[in-house]
C-alpha positions as protocol buffer text, in pm:
chain_id: "A"
residue {
  index: 1
  type: PHE
  ca { x: 1282 y: -5916 z: 9392 }
}
residue {
  index: 2
  type: ILE
  ca { x: 1082 y: -5794 z: 9086 }
}
residue {
  index: 3
  type: TYR
  ca { x: 917 y: -6132 z: 9046 }
}
residue {
  index: 4
  type: GLY
  ca { x: 835 y: -6173 z: 9414 }
}
residue {
  index: 5
  type: THR
  ca { x: 701 y: -5820 z: 9450 }
}
residue {
  index: 6
  type: THR
  ca { x: 487 y: -5847 z: 9137 }
}
residue {
  index: 7
  type: SER
  ca { x: 348 y: -6188 z: 9243 }
}
residue {
  index: 8
  type: VAL
  ca { x: 250 y: -6057 z: 9584 }
}
residue {
  index: 9
  type: LEU
  ca { x: 91 y: -5746 z: 9433 }
}
residue {
  index: 10
  type: LEU
  ca { x: -108 y: -5949 z: 9176 }
}
residue {
  index: 11
  type: ASP
  ca { x: -225 y: -6195 z: 9445 }
}
residue {
  index: 12
  type: ARG
  ca { x: -345 y: -5911 z: 9665 }
}
residue {
  index: 13
  type: GLN
  ca { x: -516 y: -5737 z: 9377 }
}
residue {
  index: 14
  type: ARG
  ca { x: -693 y: -6058 z: 9270 }
}
residue {
  index: 15
  type: GLU
  ca { x: -809 y: -6137 z: 9622 }
}
residue {
  index: 16
  type: ARG
  ca { x: -933 y: -5777 z: 9671 }
}
residue {
  index: 17
  type: SER
  ca { x: -1130 y: -5798 z: 9344 }
}
residue {
  index: 18
  type: ILE
  ca { x: -1281 y: -6139 z: 9440 }
}
residue {
  index: 19
  type: PHE
  ca { x: -1371 y: -6008 z: 9785 }
}
residue {
  index: 20
  type: THR
  ca { x: -1545 y: -5705 z: 9632 }
}
residue {
  index: 21
  type: GLU
  ca { x: -1740 y: -5930 z: 9394 }
}
residue {
  index: 22
  type: ALA
  ca { x: -1838 y: -6161 z: 9683 }
}
residue {
  index: 23
  type: THR
  ca { x: -1952 y: -5865 z: 9897 }
}
residue {
  index: 24
  type: GLY
  ca { x: -2167 y: -5734 z: 9616 }
}
residue {
  index: 25
  type: LEU
  ca { x: -2325 y: -6073 z: 9563 }
}
residue {
  index: 26
  type: THR
  ca { x: -2384 y: -6120 z: 9937 }
}
residue {
  index: 27
  type: ASP
  ca { x: -2558 y: -5780 z: 9944 }
}
residue {
  index: 28
  type: THR
  ca { x: -2771 y: -5900 z: 9649 }
}
residue {
  index: 29
  type: TYR
  ca { x: -2869 y: -6207 z: 9846 }
}
residue {
  index: 30
  type: ALA
  ca { x: -2961 y: -5993 z: 10149 }
}
residue {
  index: 31
  type: ASN
  ca { x: -3173 y: -5757 z: 9935 }
}
residue {
  index: 32
  type: ARG
  ca { x: -3326 y: -5985 z: 9673 }
}
residue {
  index: 33
  type: GLY
  ca { x: -3307 y: -6336 z: 9826 }
}
residue {
  index: 34
  type: LEU
  ca { x: -3190 y: -6658 z: 9668 }
}
residue {
  index: 35
  type: SER
  ca { x: -3368 y: -6610 z: 9339 }
}
residue {
  index: 36
  type: GLY
  ca { x: -3226 y: -6256 z: 9302 }
}
residue {
  index: 37
  type: LEU
  ca { x: -2877 y: -6389 z: 9369 }
}
residue {
  index: 38
  type: ALA
  ca { x: -2922 y: -6671 z: 9117 }
}
residue {
  index: 39
  type: GLU
  ca { x: -3037 y: -6418 z: 8854 }
}
residue {
  index: 40
  type: GLU
  ca { x: -2737 y: -6194 z: 8927 }
}
residue {
  index: 41
  type: ILE
  ca { x: -2494 y: -6487 z: 8896 }
}
residue {
  index: 42
  type: LEU
  ca { x: -2663 y: -6596 z: 8573 }
}
residue {
  index: 43
  type: ALA
  ca { x: -2623 y: -6243 z: 8437 }
}
residue {
  index: 44
  type: ARG
  ca { x: -2255 y: -6232 z: 8539 }
}
residue {
  index: 45
  type: THR
  ca { x: -2182 y: -6570 z: 8378 }
}
residue {
  index: 46
  type: GLN
  ca { x: -2304 y: -6463 z: 8033 }
}
residue {
  index: 47
  type: PRO
  ca { x: -2031 y: -6521 z: 7770 }
}
residue {
  index: 48
  type: ASP
  ca { x: -1980 y: -6148 z: 7707 }
}
residue {
  index: 49
  type: ARG
  ca { x: -1935 y: -6067 z: 8079 }
}
residue {
  index: 50
  type: VAL
  ca { x: -1767 y: -6360 z: 8250 }
}
residue {
  index: 51
  type: GLY
  ca { x: -1399 y: -6306 z: 8151 }
}
residue {
  index: 52
  type: ASP
  ca { x: -1176 y: -6493 z: 8398 }
}
residue {
  index: 53
  type: ASN
  ca { x: -1436 y: -6491 z: 8677 }
}
residue {
  index: 54
  type: VAL
  ca { x: -1573 y: -6810 z: 8837 }
}
residue {
  index: 55
  type: TYR
  ca { x: -1910 y: -6823 z: 9015 }
}
residue {
  index: 56
  type: LEU
  ca { x: -2106 y: -7097 z: 9183 }
}
residue {
  index: 57
  type: LEU
  ca { x: -2414 y: -7085 z: 9397 }
}
residue {
  index: 58
  type: ALA
  ca { x: -2481 y: -7417 z: 9571 }
}
residue {
  index: 59
  type: ALA
  ca { x: -2750 y: -7561 z: 9790 }
}
residue {
  index: 60
  type: PRO
  ca { x: -2677 y: -7673 z: 10146 }
}
residue {
  index: 61
  type: ASP
  ca { x: -2586 y: -8017 z: 10007 }
}
residue {
  index: 62
  type: PHE
  ca { x: -2341 y: -7847 z: 9764 }
}
residue {
  index: 63
  type: ARG
  ca { x: -2565 y: -7922 z: 9462 }
}
residue {
  index: 64
  type: PRO
  ca { x: -2511 y: -7640 z: 9200 }
}
residue {
  index: 65
  type: LEU
  ca { x: -2794 y: -7394 z: 9159 }
}
residue {
  index: 66
  type: ALA
  ca { x: -2630 y: -7128 z: 8938 }
}
residue {
  index: 67
  type: GLY
  ca { x: -2289 y: -7035 z: 8804 }
}
residue {
  index: 68
  type: ASN
  ca { x: -2031 y: -7132 z: 8543 }
}
residue {
  index: 69
  type: LEU
  ca { x: -1894 y: -7433 z: 8734 }
}
residue {
  index: 70
  type: SER
  ca { x: -2044 y: -7775 z: 8683 }
}
residue {
  index: 71
  type: GLY
  ca { x: -2022 y: -7864 z: 9053 }
}
residue {
  index: 72
  type: TRP
  ca { x: -1851 y: -7799 z: 9378 }
}
residue {
  index: 73
  type: PRO
  ca { x: -1472 y: -7858 z: 9340 }
}
residue {
  index: 74
  type: ALA
  ca { x: -1385 y: -8196 z: 9488 }
}
residue {
  index: 75
  type: THR
  ca { x: -1005 y: -8148 z: 9487 }
}
residue {
  index: 76
  type: ALA
  ca { x: -978 y: -7801 z: 9634 }
}
residue {
  index: 77
  type: GLU
  ca { x: -694 y: -7688 z: 9849 }
}
residue {
  index: 78
  type: ARG
  ca { x: -826 y: -7476 z: 10132 }
}
residue {
  index: 79
  type: GLN
  ca { x: -655 y: -7183 z: 10309 }
}
residue {
  index: 80
  type: GLY
  ca { x: -915 y: -7040 z: 10541 }
}
residue {
  index: 81
  type: PRO
  ca { x: -1208 y: -6923 z: 10326 }
}
residue {
  index: 82
  type: TRP
  ca { x: -993 y: -6936 z: 10010 }
}
residue {
  index: 83
  type: LEU
  ca { x: -997 y: -7238 z: 9775 }
}
residue {
  index: 84
  type: SER
  ca { x: -763 y: -7326 z: 9490 }
}
residue {
  index: 85
  type: PHE
  ca { x: -885 y: -7591 z: 9248 }
}
residue {
  index: 86
  type: PRO
  ca { x: -848 y: -7702 z: 8884 }
}
residue {
  index: 87
  type: ILE
  ca { x: -1113 y: -7600 z: 8629 }
}
residue {
  index: 88
  type: GLN
  ca { x: -1172 y: -7685 z: 8264 }
}
residue {
  index: 89
  type: ARG
  ca { x: -1179 y: -7391 z: 8022 }
}
residue {
  index: 90
  type: GLN
  ca { x: -1248 y: -7393 z: 7650 }
}
residue {
  index: 91
  type: MET
  ca { x: -956 y: -7225 z: 7473 }
}
residue {
  index: 92
  type: SER
  ca { x: -952 y: -7222 z: 7095 }
}
residue {
  index: 93
  type: GLY
  ca { x: -1190 y: -7514 z: 7077 }
}
residue {
  index: 94
  type: THR
  ca { x: -995 y: -7741 z: 7316 }
}
residue {
  index: 95
  type: ALA
  ca { x: -1043 y: -7794 z: 7687 }
}
residue {
  index: 96
  type: GLU
  ca { x: -754 y: -7679 z: 7901 }
}
residue {
  index: 97
  type: GLU
  ca { x: -707 y: -7730 z: 8273 }
}
residue {
  index: 98
  type: HIS
  ca { x: -643 y: -7403 z: 8458 }
}
residue {
  index: 99
  type: LEU
  ca { x: -620 y: -7319 z: 8830 }
}
residue {
  index: 100
  type: ALA
  ca { x: -890 y: -7112 z: 8993 }
}
residue {
  index: 101
  type: HIS
  ca { x: -866 y: -6919 z: 9319 }
}
residue {
  index: 102
  type: ALA
  ca { x: -1202 y: -6855 z: 9491 }
}
residue {
  index: 103
  type: LEU
  ca { x: -1361 y: -6727 z: 9811 }
}
residue {
  index: 104
  type: HIS
  ca { x: -1607 y: -6964 z: 9979 }
}
residue {
  index: 105
  type: VAL
  ca { x: -1896 y: -6772 z: 10138 }
}
residue {
  index: 106
  type: VAL
  ca { x: -2160 y: -6949 z: 10351 }
}
residue {
  index: 107
  type: LEU
  ca { x: -2487 y: -6761 z: 10310 }
}
residue {
  index: 108
  type: PRO
  ca { x: -2781 y: -6759 z: 10547 }
}
residue {
  index: 109
  type: GLY
  ca { x: -2988 y: -7073 z: 10501 }
}
residue {
  index: 110
  type: ASP
  ca { x: -2661 y: -7271 z: 10471 }
}
residue {
  index: 111
  type: TYR
  ca { x: -2625 y: -7198 z: 10098 }
}
residue {
  index: 112
  type: HIS
  ca { x: -2274 y: -7187 z: 9960 }
}
residue {
  index: 113
  type: MET
  ca { x: -2126 y: -6945 z: 9711 }
}
residue {
  index: 114
  type: LEU
  ca { x: -1789 y: -6953 z: 9537 }
}
residue {
  index: 115
  type: VAL
  ca { x: -1660 y: -6634 z: 9378 }
}
residue {
  index: 116
  type: GLY
  ca { x: -1320 y: -6653 z: 9211 }
}
residue {
  index: 117
  type: GLN
  ca { x: -1092 y: -6606 z: 8914 }
}
residue {
  index: 118
  type: ASP
  ca { x: -906 y: -6822 z: 8670 }
}
residue {
  index: 119
  type: THR
  ca { x: -534 y: -6763 z: 8748 }
}
residue {
  index: 120
  type: ARG
  ca { x: -409 y: -6843 z: 8396 }
}
residue {
  index: 121
  type: ALA
  ca { x: -365 y: -6473 z: 8301 }
}
residue {
  index: 122
  type: GLN
  ca { x: -156 y: -6413 z: 8612 }
}
residue {
  index: 123
  type: GLU
  ca { x: 53 y: -6725 z: 8540 }
}
residue {
  index: 124
  type: ARG
  ca { x: 120 y: -6606 z: 8186 }
}
residue {
  index: 125
  type: PHE
  ca { x: 225 y: -6266 z: 8319 }
}
residue {
  index: 126
  type: GLN
  ca { x: 456 y: -6418 z: 8576 }
}
residue {
  index: 127
  type: SER
  ca { x: 604 y: -6644 z: 8308 }
}
residue {
  index: 128
  type: ALA
  ca { x: 669 y: -6341 z: 8092 }
}
residue {
  index: 129
  type: ILE
  ca { x: 851 y: -6172 z: 8381 }
}
residue {
  index: 130
  type: VAL
  ca { x: 1068 y: -6479 z: 8428 }
}
residue {
  index: 131
  type: ASP
  ca { x: 1146 y: -6492 z: 8055 }
}
residue {
  index: 132
  type: VAL
  ca { x: 1244 y: -6122 z: 8057 }
}
residue {
  index: 133
  type: LEU
  ca { x: 1461 y: -6167 z: 8363 }
}
residue {
  index: 134
  type: ILE
  ca { x: 1640 y: -6469 z: 8204 }
}
residue {
  index: 135
  type: TRP
  ca { x: 1703 y: -6274 z: 7883 }
}
residue {
  index: 136
  type: SER
  ca { x: 1824 y: -5974 z: 8083 }
}
residue {
  index: 137
  type: VAL
  ca { x: 2075 y: -6186 z: 8275 }
}
residue {
  index: 138
  type: ALA
  ca { x: 2192 y: -6356 z: 7951 }
}
residue {
  index: 139
  type: ILE
  ca { x: 2240 y: -6021 z: 7773 }
}
residue {
  index: 140
  type: THR
  ca { x: 2415 y: -5872 z: 8077 }
}
residue {
  index: 141
  type: LEU
  ca { x: 2651 y: -6171 z: 8089 }
}
residue {
  index: 142
  type: CYS
  ca { x: 2729 y: -6146 z: 7725 }
}
residue {
  index: 143
  type: LEU
  ca { x: 2796 y: -5772 z: 7744 }
}
residue {
  index: 144
  type: GLY
  ca { x: 3005 y: -5825 z: 8058 }
}
residue {
  index: 145
  type: ILE
  ca { x: 3218 y: -6098 z: 7896 }
}
residue {
  index: 146
  type: GLY
  ca { x: 3248 y: -5906 z: 7572 }
}
residue {
  index: 147
  type: GLY
  ca { x: 3350 y: -5585 z: 7755 }
}
residue {
  index: 148
  type: GLY
  ca { x: 3591 y: -5782 z: 7976 }
}
residue {
  index: 149
  type: LEU
  ca { x: 3758 y: -5932 z: 7664 }
}
residue {
  index: 150
  type: VAL
  ca { x: 3795 y: -5592 z: 7496 }
}
residue {
  index: 151
  type: MET
  ca { x: 3936 y: -5432 z: 7810 }
}
residue {
  index: 152
  type: SER
  ca { x: 4179 y: -5719 z: 7875 }
}
residue {
  index: 153
  type: ARG
  ca { x: 4304 y: -5709 z: 7516 }
}
residue {
  index: 154
  type: ASN
  ca { x: 4370 y: -5338 z: 7546 }
}
residue {
  index: 155
  type: MET
  ca { x: 4548 y: -5394 z: 7879 }
}
residue {
  index: 156
  type: LEU
  ca { x: 4757 y: -5679 z: 7731 }
}
residue {
  index: 157
  type: ARG
  ca { x: 4860 y: -5459 z: 7435 }
}
residue {
  index: 158
  type: ARG
  ca { x: 4982 y: -5188 z: 7672 }
}
residue {
  index: 159
  type: ILE
  ca { x: 5167 y: -5443 z: 7886 }
}
residue {
  index: 160
  type: GLU
  ca { x: 5320 y: -5594 z: 7568 }
}
residue {
  index: 161
  type: ALA
  ca { x: 5432 y: -5244 z: 7461 }
}
residue {
  index: 162
  type: ILE
  ca { x: 5595 y: -5192 z: 7802 }
}
residue {
  index: 163
  type: ASN
  ca { x: 5767 y: -5533 z: 7777 }
}
residue {
  index: 164
  type: LYS
  ca { x: 5910 y: -5447 z: 7431 }
}
residue {
  index: 165
  type: VAL
  ca { x: 6044 y: -5118 z: 7561 }
}
residue {
  index: 166
  type: ALA
  ca { x: 6191 y: -5292 z: 7863 }
}
residue {
  index: 167
  type: GLU
  ca { x: 6365 y: -5556 z: 7638 }
}
residue {
  index: 168
  type: ARG
  ca { x: 6518 y: -5283 z: 7424 }
}
residue {
  index: 169
  type: ILE
  ca { x: 6656 y: -5109 z: 7734 }
}
């Protein structure tokens, strides 16, 4: 229950955050045009700002124009406007494959925009919850077995005392 509830809550929070980002960028496109949107995406993909976010502005033929993805994801799983796809991230000097979850927005002029997040942090958090739950069950079992042994020994001592009294009688 804890794992399921937390997963749903984190998914909703991530999607709400992505939707808010996409709405802001769509407003930038409406107010400042394609070049203004490209500048904003470039600013958001600076190393000190990007974090776990994923951005891609693409031409009508899906050719990348701006963002921190090298190209439109070829192996994306689609659920409505949402895409899930693998990305390469540099972690401690080595490339690691992570999963990204992004919103696909079709802009006026048939331009395409992806706004999303790397899901690795959420996966680590969910893994930590599973580890804690496993340890909790293991400790509870050990305490239950240990308590059961102590209680049964005490009960057996009392029964043995009753047996000895009964034998003497």
